[in-house]
CSV table of C-alpha atoms in Angstrom, one decimal:
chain,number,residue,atom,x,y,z
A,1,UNK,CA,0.0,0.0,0.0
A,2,UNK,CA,3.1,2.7,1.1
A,3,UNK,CA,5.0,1.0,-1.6
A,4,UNK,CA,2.1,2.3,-4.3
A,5,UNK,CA,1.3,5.5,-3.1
A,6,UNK,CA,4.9,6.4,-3.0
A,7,UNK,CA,6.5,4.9,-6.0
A,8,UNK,CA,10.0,6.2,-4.7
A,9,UNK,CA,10.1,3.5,-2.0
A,10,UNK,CA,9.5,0.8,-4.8
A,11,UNK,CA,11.9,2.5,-7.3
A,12,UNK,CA,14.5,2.9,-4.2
A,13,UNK,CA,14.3,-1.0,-3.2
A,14,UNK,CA,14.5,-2.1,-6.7
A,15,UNK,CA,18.0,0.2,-7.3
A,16,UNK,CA,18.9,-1.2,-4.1
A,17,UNK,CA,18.3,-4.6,-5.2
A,18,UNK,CA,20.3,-4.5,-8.4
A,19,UNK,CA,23.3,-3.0,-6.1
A,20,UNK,CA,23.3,-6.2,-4.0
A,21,UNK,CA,23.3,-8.3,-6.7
A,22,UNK,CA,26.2,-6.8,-8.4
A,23,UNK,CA,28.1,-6.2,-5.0
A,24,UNK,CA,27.4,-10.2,-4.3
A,25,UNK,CA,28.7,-10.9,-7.9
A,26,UNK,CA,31.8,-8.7,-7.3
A,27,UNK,CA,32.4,-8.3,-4.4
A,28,UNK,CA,34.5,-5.1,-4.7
A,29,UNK,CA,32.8,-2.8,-1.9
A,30,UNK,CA,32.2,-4.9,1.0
A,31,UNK,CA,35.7,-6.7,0.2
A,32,UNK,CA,37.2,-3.1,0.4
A,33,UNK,CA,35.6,-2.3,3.6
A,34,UNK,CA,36.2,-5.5,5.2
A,35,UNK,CA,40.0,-5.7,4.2
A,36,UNK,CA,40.3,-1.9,5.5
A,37,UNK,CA,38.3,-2.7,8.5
A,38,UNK,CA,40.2,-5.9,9.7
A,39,UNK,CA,43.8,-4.9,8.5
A,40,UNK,CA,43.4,-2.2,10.4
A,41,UNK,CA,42.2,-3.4,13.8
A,42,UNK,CA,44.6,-6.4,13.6
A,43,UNK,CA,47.2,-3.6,13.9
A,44,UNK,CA,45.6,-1.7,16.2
A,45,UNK,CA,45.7,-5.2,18.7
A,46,UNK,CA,49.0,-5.9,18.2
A,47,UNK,CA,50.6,-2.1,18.9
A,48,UNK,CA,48.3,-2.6,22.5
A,49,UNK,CA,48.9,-5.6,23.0
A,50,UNK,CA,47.5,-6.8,26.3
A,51,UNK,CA,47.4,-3.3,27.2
A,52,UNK,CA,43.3,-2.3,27.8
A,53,UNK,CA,43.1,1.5,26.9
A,54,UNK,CA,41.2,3.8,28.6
A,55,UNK,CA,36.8,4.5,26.9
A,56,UNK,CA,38.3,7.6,25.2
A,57,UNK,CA,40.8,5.9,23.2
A,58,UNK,CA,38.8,3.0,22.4
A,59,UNK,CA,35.9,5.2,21.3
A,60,UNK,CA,38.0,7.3,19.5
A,61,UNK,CA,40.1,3.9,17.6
A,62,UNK,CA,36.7,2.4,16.7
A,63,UNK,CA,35.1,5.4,15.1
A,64,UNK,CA,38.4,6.2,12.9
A,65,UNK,CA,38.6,2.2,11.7
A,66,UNK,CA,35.1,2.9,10.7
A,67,UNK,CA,35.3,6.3,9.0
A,68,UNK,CA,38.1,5.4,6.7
A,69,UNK,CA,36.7,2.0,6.4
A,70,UNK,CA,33.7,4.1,4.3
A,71,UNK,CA,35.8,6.2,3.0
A,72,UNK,CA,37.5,3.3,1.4
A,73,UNK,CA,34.3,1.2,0.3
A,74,UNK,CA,31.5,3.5,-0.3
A,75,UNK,CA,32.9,5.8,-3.0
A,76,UNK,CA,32.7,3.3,-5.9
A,77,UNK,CA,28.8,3.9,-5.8
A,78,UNK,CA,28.8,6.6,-7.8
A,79,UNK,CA,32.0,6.2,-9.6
A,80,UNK,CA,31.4,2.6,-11.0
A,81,UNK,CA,28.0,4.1,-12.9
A,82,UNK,CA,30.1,7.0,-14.4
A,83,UNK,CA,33.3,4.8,-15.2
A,84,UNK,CA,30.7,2.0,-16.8
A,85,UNK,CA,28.9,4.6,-18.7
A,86,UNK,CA,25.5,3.1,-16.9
A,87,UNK,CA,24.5,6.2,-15.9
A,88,UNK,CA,23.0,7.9,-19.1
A,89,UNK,CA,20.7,4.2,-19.0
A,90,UNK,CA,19.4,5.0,-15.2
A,91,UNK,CA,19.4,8.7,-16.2
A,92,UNK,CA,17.4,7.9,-18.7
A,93,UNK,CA,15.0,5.6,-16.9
A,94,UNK,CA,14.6,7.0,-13.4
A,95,UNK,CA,14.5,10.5,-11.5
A,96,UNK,CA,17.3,11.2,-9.7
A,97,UNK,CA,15.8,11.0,-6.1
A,98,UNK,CA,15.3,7.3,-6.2
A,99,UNK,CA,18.8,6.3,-7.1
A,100,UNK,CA,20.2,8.5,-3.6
A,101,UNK,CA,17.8,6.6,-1.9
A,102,UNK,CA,18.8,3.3,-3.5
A,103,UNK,CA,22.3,3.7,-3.4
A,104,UNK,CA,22.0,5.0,0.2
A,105,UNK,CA,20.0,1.7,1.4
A,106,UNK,CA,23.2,0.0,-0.1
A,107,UNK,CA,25.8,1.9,1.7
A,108,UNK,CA,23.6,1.1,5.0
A,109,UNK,CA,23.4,-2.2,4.3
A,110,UNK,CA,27.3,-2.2,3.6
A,111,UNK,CA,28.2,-0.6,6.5
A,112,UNK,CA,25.5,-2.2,9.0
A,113,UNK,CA,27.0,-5.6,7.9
A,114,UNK,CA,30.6,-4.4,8.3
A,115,UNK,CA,30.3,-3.4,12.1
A,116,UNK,CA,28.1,-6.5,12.6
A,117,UNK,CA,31.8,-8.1,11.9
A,118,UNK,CA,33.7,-5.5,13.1
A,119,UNK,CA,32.5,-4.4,16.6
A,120,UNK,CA,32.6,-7.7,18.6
A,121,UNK,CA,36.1,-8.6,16.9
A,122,UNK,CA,37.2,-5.1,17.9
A,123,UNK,CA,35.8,-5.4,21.9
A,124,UNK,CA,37.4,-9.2,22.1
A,125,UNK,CA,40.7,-8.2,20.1
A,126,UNK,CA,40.8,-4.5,22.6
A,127,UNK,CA,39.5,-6.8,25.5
A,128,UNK,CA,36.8,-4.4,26.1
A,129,UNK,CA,33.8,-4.8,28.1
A,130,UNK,CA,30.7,-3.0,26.9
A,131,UNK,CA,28.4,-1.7,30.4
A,132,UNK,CA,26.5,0.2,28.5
A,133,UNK,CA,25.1,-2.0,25.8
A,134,UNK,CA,21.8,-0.5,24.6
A,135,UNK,CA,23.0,2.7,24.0
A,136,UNK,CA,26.0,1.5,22.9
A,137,UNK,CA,24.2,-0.5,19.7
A,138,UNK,CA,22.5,2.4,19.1
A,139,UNK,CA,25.3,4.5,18.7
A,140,UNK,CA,26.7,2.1,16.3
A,141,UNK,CA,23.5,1.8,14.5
A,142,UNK,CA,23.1,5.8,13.9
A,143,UNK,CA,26.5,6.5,13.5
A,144,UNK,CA,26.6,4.2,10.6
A,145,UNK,CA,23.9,5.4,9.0
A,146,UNK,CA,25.4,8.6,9.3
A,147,UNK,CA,28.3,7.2,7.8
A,148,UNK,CA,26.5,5.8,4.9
A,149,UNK,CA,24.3,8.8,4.1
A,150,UNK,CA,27.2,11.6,4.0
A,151,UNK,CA,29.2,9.4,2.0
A,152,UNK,CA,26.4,9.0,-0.3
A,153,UNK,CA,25.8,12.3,-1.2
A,154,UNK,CA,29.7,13.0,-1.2
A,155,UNK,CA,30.1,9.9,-3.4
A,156,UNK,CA,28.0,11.3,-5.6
A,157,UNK,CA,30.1,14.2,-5.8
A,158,UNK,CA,33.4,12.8,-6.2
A,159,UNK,CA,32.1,10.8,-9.0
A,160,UNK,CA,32.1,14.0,-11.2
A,161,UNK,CA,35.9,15.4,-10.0
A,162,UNK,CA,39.3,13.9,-11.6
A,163,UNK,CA,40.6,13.2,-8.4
A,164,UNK,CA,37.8,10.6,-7.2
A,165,UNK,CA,39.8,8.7,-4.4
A,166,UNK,CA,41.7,11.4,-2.8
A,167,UNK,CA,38.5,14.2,-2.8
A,168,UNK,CA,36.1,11.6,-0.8
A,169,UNK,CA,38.4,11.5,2.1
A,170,UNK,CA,38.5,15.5,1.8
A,171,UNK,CA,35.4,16.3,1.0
A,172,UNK,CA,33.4,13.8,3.8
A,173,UNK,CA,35.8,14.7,6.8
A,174,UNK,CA,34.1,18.5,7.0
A,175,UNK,CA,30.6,16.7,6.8
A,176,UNK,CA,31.2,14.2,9.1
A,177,UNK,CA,33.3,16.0,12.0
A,178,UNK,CA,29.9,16.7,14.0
A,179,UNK,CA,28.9,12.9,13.5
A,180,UNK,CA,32.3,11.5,14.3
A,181,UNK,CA,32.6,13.9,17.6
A,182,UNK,CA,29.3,12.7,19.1
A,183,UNK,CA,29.6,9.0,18.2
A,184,UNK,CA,33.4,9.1,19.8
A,185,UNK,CA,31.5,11.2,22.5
A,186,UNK,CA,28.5,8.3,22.5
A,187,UNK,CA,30.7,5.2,22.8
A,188,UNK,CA,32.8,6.8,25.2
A,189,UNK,CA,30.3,7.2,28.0
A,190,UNK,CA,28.7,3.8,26.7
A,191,UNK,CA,32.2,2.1,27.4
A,192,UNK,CA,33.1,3.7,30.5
A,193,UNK,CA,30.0,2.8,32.0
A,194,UNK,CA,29.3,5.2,34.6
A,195,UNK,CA,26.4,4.9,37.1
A,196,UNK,CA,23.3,7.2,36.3
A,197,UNK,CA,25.0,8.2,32.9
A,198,UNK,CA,23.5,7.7,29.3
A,199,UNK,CA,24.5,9.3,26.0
A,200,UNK,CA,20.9,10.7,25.5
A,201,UNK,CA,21.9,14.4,23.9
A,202,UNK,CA,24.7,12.2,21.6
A,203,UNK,CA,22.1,9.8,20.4
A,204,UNK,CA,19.6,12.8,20.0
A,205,UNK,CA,22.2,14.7,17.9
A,206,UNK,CA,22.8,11.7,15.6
A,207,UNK,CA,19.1,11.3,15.2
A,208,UNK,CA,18.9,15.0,13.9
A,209,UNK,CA,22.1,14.6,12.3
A,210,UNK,CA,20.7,11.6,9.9
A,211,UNK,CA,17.0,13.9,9.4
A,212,UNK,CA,19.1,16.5,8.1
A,213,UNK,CA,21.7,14.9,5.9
A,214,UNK,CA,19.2,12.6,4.2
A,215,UNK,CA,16.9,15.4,3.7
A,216,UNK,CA,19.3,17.8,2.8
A,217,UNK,CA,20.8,14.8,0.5
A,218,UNK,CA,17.5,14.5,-1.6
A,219,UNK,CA,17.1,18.2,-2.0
A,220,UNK,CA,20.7,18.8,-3.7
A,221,UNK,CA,21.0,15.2,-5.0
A,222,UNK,CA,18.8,16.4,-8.8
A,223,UNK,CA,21.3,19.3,-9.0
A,224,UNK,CA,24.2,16.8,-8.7
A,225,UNK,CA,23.0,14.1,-10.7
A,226,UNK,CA,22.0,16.5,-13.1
A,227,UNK,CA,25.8,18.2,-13.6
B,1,UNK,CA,-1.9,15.2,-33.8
B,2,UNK,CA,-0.4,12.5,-31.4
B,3,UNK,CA,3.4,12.8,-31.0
B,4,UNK,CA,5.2,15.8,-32.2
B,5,UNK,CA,8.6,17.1,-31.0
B,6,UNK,CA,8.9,21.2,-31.6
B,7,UNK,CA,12.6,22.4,-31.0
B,8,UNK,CA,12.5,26.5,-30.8
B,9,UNK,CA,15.6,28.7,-31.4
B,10,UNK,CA,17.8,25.8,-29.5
B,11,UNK,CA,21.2,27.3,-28.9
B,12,UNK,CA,24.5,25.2,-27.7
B,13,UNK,CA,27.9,26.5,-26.7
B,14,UNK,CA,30.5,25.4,-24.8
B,15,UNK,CA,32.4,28.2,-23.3
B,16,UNK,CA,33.3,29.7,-26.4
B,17,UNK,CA,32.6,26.7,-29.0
B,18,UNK,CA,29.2,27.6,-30.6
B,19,UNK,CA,27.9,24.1,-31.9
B,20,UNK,CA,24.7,25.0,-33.4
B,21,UNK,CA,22.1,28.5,-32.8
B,22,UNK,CA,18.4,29.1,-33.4
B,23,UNK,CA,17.5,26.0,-34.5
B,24,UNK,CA,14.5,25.6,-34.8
B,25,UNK,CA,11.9,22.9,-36.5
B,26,UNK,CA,9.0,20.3,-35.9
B,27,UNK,CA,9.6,16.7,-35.9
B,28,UNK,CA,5.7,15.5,-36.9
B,29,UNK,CA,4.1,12.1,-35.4
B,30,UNK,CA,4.9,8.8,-37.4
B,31,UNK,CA,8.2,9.7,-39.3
B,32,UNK,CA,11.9,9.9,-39.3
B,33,UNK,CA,14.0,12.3,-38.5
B,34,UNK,CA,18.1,12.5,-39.5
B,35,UNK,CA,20.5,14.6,-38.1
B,36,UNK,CA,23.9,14.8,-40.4
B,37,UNK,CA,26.9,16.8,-39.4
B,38,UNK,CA,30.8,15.9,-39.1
B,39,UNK,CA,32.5,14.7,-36.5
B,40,UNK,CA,32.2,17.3,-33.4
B,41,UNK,CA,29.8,19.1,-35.3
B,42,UNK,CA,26.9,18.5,-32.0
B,43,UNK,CA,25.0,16.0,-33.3
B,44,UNK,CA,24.9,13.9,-30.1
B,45,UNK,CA,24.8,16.6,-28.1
B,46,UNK,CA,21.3,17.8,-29.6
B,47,UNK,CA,20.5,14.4,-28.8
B,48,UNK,CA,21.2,14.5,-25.1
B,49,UNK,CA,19.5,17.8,-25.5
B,50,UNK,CA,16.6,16.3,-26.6
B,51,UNK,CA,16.0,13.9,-24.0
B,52,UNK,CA,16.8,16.1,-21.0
B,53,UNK,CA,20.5,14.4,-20.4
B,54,UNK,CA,22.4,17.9,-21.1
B,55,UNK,CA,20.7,21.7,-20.7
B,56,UNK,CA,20.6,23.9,-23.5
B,57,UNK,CA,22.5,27.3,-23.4
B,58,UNK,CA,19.6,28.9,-25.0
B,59,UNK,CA,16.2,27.9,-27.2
B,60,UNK,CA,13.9,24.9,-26.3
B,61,UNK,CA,12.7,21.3,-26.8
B,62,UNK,CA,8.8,21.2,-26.5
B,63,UNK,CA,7.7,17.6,-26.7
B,64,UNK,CA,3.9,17.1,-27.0
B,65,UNK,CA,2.8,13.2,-26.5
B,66,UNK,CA,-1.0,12.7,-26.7
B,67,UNK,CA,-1.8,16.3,-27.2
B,68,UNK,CA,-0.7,17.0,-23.5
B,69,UNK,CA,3.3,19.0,-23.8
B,70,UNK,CA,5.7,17.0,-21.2
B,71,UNK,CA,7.3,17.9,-18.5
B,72,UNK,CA,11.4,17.9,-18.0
B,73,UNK,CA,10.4,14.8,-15.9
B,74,UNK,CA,7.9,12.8,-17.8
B,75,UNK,CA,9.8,12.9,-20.8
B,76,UNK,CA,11.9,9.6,-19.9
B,77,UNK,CA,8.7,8.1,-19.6
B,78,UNK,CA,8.5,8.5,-23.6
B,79,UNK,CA,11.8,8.6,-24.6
B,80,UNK,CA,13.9,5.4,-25.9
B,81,UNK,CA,17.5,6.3,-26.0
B,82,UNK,CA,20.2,4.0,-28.2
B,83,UNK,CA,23.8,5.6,-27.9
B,84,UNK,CA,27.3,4.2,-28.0
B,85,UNK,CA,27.7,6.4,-24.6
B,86,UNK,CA,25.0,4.5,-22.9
B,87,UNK,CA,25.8,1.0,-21.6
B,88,UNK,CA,23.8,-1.4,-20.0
B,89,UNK,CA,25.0,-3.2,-16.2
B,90,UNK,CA,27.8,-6.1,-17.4
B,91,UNK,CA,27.5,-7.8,-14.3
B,92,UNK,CA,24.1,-8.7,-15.2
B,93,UNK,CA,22.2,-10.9,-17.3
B,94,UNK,CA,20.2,-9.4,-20.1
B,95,UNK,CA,17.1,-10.4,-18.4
B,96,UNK,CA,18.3,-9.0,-15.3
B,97,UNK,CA,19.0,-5.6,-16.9
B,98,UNK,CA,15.3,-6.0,-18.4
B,99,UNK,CA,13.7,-6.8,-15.1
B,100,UNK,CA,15.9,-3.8,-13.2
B,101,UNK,CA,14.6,-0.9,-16.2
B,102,UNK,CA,11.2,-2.6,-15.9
B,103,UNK,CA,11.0,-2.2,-11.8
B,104,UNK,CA,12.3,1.4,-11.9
B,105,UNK,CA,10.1,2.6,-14.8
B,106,UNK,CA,7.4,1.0,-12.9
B,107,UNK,CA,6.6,-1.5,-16.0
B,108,UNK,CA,4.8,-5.0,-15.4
B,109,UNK,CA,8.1,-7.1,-16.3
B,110,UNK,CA,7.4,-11.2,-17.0
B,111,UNK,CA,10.6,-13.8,-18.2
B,112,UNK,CA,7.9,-14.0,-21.3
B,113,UNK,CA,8.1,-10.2,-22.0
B,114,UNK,CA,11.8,-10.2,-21.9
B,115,UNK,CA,12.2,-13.5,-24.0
B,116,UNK,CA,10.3,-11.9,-26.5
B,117,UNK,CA,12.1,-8.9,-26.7
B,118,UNK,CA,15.1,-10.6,-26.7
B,119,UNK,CA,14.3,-12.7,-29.8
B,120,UNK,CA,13.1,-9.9,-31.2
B,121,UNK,CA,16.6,-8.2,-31.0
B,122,UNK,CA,18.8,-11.1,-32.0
B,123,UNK,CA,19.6,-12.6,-28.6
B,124,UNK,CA,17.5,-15.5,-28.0
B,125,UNK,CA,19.0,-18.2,-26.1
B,126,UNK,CA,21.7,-15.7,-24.4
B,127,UNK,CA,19.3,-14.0,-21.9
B,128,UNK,CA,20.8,-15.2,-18.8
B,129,UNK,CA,24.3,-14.8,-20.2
B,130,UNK,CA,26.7,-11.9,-18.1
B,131,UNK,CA,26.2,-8.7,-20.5
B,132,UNK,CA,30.5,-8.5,-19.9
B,133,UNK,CA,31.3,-11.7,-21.9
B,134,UNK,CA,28.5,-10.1,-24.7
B,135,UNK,CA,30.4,-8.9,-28.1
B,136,UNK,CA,29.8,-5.6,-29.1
B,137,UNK,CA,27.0,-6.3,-31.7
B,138,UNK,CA,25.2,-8.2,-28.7
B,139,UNK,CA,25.5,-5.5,-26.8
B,140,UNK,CA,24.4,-3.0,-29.6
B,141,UNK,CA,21.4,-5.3,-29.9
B,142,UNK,CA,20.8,-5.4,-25.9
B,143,UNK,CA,20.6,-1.5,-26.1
B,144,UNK,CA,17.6,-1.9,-28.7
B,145,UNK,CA,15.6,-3.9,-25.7
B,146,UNK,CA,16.6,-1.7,-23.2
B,147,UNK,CA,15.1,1.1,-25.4
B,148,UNK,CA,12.1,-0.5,-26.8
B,149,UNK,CA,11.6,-1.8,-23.2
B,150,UNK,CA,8.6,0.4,-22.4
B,151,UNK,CA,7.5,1.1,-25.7
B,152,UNK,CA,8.7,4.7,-26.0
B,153,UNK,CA,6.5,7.5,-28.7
B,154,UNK,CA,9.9,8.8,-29.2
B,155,UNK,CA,13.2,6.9,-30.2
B,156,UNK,CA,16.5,8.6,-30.3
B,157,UNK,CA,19.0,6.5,-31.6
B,158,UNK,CA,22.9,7.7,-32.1
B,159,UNK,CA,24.6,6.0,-34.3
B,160,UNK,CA,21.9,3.0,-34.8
B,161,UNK,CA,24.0,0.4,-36.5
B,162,UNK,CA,27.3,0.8,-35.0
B,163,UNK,CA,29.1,-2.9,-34.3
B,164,UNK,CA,26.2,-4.5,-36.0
B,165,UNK,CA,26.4,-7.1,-38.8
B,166,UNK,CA,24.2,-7.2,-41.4
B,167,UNK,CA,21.4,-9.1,-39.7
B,168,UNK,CA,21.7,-6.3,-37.1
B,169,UNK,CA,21.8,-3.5,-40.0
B,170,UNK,CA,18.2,-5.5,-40.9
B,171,UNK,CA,17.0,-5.6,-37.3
B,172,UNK,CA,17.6,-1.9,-37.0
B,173,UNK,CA,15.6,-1.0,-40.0
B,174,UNK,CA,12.8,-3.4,-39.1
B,175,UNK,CA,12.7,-1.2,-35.7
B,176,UNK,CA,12.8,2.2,-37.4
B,177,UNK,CA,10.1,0.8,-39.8
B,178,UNK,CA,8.0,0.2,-37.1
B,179,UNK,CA,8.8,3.0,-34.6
B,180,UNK,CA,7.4,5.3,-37.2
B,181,UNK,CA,3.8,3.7,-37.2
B,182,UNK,CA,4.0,4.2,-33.6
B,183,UNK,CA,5.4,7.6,-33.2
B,184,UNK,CA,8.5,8.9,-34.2
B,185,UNK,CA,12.4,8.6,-34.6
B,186,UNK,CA,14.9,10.8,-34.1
B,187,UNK,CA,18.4,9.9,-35.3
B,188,UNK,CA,21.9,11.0,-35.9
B,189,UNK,CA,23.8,9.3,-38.7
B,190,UNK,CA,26.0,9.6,-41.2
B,191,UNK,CA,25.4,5.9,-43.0
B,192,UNK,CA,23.9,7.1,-46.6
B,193,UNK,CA,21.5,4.1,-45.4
B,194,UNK,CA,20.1,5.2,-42.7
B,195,UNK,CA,19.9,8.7,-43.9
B,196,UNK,CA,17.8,7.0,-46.3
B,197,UNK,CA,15.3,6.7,-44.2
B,198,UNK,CA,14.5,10.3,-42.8
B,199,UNK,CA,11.5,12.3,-43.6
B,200,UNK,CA,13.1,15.1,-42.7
B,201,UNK,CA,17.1,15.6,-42.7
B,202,UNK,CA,18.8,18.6,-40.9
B,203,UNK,CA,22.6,19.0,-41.4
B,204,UNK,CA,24.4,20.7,-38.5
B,205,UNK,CA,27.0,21.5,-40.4
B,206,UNK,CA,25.0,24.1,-42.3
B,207,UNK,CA,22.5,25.1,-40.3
B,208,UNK,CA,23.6,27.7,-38.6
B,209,UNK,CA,19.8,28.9,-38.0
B,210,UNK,CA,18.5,25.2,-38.8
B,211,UNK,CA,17.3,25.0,-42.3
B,212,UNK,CA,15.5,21.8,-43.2
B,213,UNK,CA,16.8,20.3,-46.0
């Protein structure tokens, strides 16, 4: 019935749908990601060794594996249309909206299922203990969606400039400095676990944060798409 | 009058490369339309033009489908677009492009419809084939479905025959031939067959303030 009266949704899911089949049959993004992800923490392990740092540093290590882990996988969205000529056939068939939406649901997907890996191998290989665990999943959950939806819309940015790899990196860390300080923030007080403390005006802020970058995303996505 | 494409005083520069000015002409329902012009001279440019893919620096492209004038964003609802610039997803099957253009034009999409289609354009039996290990002419001929998909008023094709063989060349008339009962085409050649077939002919390499030839 929503699906009908809003034929974006449907248009969204089946974009969405065509980017998981092509991601299962290539396996470039999520193996980017992953490899990123895991390289990096394995490194991270071994230079602490059995040394358990302190919430802030452990926030702080987690939220950097992820950022550059996007950085490094979610920028071919875009890229991959342009460098395969595809986009003139979606251009052609959809409006613009739809494909930010689609390619958005893909990037969550991406980077849900990365920290579904990544997280509990990151608290085992840290030896970290997690008091805090409701807020904490939460943080994880909006801070990736974060993740996913400014590296959308920057994606599809980069994918018009010369230098594609090195402008994401440049372009997202502006946009994604107030999302990165209040999930660091977030998982700080989730991991130090104080009595009576919970990281309600962090998770509030990343709610907000999402509204407006999604929104803001489908109001300048025509203009870029467009170019 | 069903179909009918009206370009008014349609201007295109880049910086300061004029490619064509004030062109201005109606395409009428049910024929054929060729667009001539050297290399570089804009010819797929006015096509991209034409179905909303590039702006215009100046002028307009009124397209009028049913009697009702479309909007920027209903004309990829009746437009069909074959380009060498356009490619299809290779890490799909043909029917799997089919069935991803059907869902996000918000067609009814059956294996039936696309195995039709897909004899229809020379591929029977490859449908489930990877696009990627297609040749070129299989790919050519995969662009024709993808066009012919929804059963656009209005097909643009650039270039119609290029990597085709000689049962493609065939195929490709067949399609024009029949495009023009149904509405109109709109192509840029410069294959003395296929400029055969236009009703109308503009050259861009004269017409500077678009005179029909």
């Amino acid at each position: 019935m929503v699906i009908r009266r809003f034929p974006w949704i449907r248009q969204s899911l089946v974009i969405w749908h065509k980017e998981l089949r092509i991601e299962f049959r290539t396996r470039f993004a999520y193996s980017t990601l992953l490899m990123f992800a895991v390289t990096t923490l394995i490194t991270i392990s071994f230079s602490v060794g059995g040394f358990v740092p302190d919430s802030d540093i452990t926030a702080a290590l987690l939220w950097i594996i992820l950022f550059f882990s996007a950085m490094a996988g979610l920028g071919r969205t875009f890229v991959q249309e342009e460098e395969k000529k595809t986009i003139t056939a979606l251009k052609m068939a959809v409006a613009p909206e739809p494909v930010f939406l689609g390619k958005y649901f893909f990037n969550v997907t991406l980077l849900c299922s990365l920290t579904v890996l990544v997280v509990p191998l990151f608290l085992v290989l840290l030896n970290q203990s997690v008091p805090l665990w409701a807020p904490f999943l939460t943080t994880v959950f909006l801070g990736a969606l974060g993740l996913a939806g400014a590296s959308t819309i920057i994606a599809a940015i980069v994918a018009k400039t010369e230098a594609k790899s090195a402008m994401m990196t440049i372009l997202a860390f502006p946009v994604l400095v107030p999302l990165l300080l209040a999930t660091i923030n977030a998982t700080r007080i989730c991991l130090a676990g104080a009595p009576g403390t919970a990281p309600t005006t962090e998770l509030l802020l990343l709610l907000f944060y999402n509204g407006a970058v999604v929104t803001a995303s489908l109001l300048l996505f025509e203009y870029i798409w467009n170019e | 009058m069903l179909t009918q494409v009206k370009v008014h005083n349609l201007t295109k520069a880049y910086r300061h490369r004029l490619l064509f000015r004030n062109l201005s002409f109606i395409i009428p329902d049910q024929s054929v339309f060729v667009l001539l012009g050297r290399n570089g001279a804009g010819k797929t440019t006015f096509l991209r033009i034409l179905c909303g893919l590039v702006p215009a620096s100046a002028g307009q492209v009124e397209i009028t489908v049913d009697g009702k004038i479309l909007m920027p964003q209903e004309k990829r609802t009746h437009l069909g677009l074959v380009a060498p610039d356009l490619e299809l997803y290779g890490e799909l099957s043909a029917v799997e492009n089919l069935e991803f253009f059907a869902g996000v034009r918000g067609i009814p999409f059956s294996l039936t419809k696309a195995r039709d289609l897909l004899d229809f354009v020379g591929l029977r039996g490859r449908g489930h084939d990877l696009v990627h290990t297609y040749s070129s002419g299989m790919k050519q001929r995969l662009k024709y479905a993808y066009a012919l998909l929804h059963e656009p008023k209005i097909l643009v094709l650039d270039e119609p025959t290029t990597n085709l063989d000689e049962d493609g060349v065939q195929l490709v008339d067949s399609i024009i031939e029949r495009q023009r009962r149904r509405g109109i085409v709109i192509m840029a050649t410069n294959e003395p067959r296929e400029v055969s077939y236009g009703d109308q002919t503009l050259s861009l390499d004269t017409a500077e303030s678009g005179n029909l030839a």
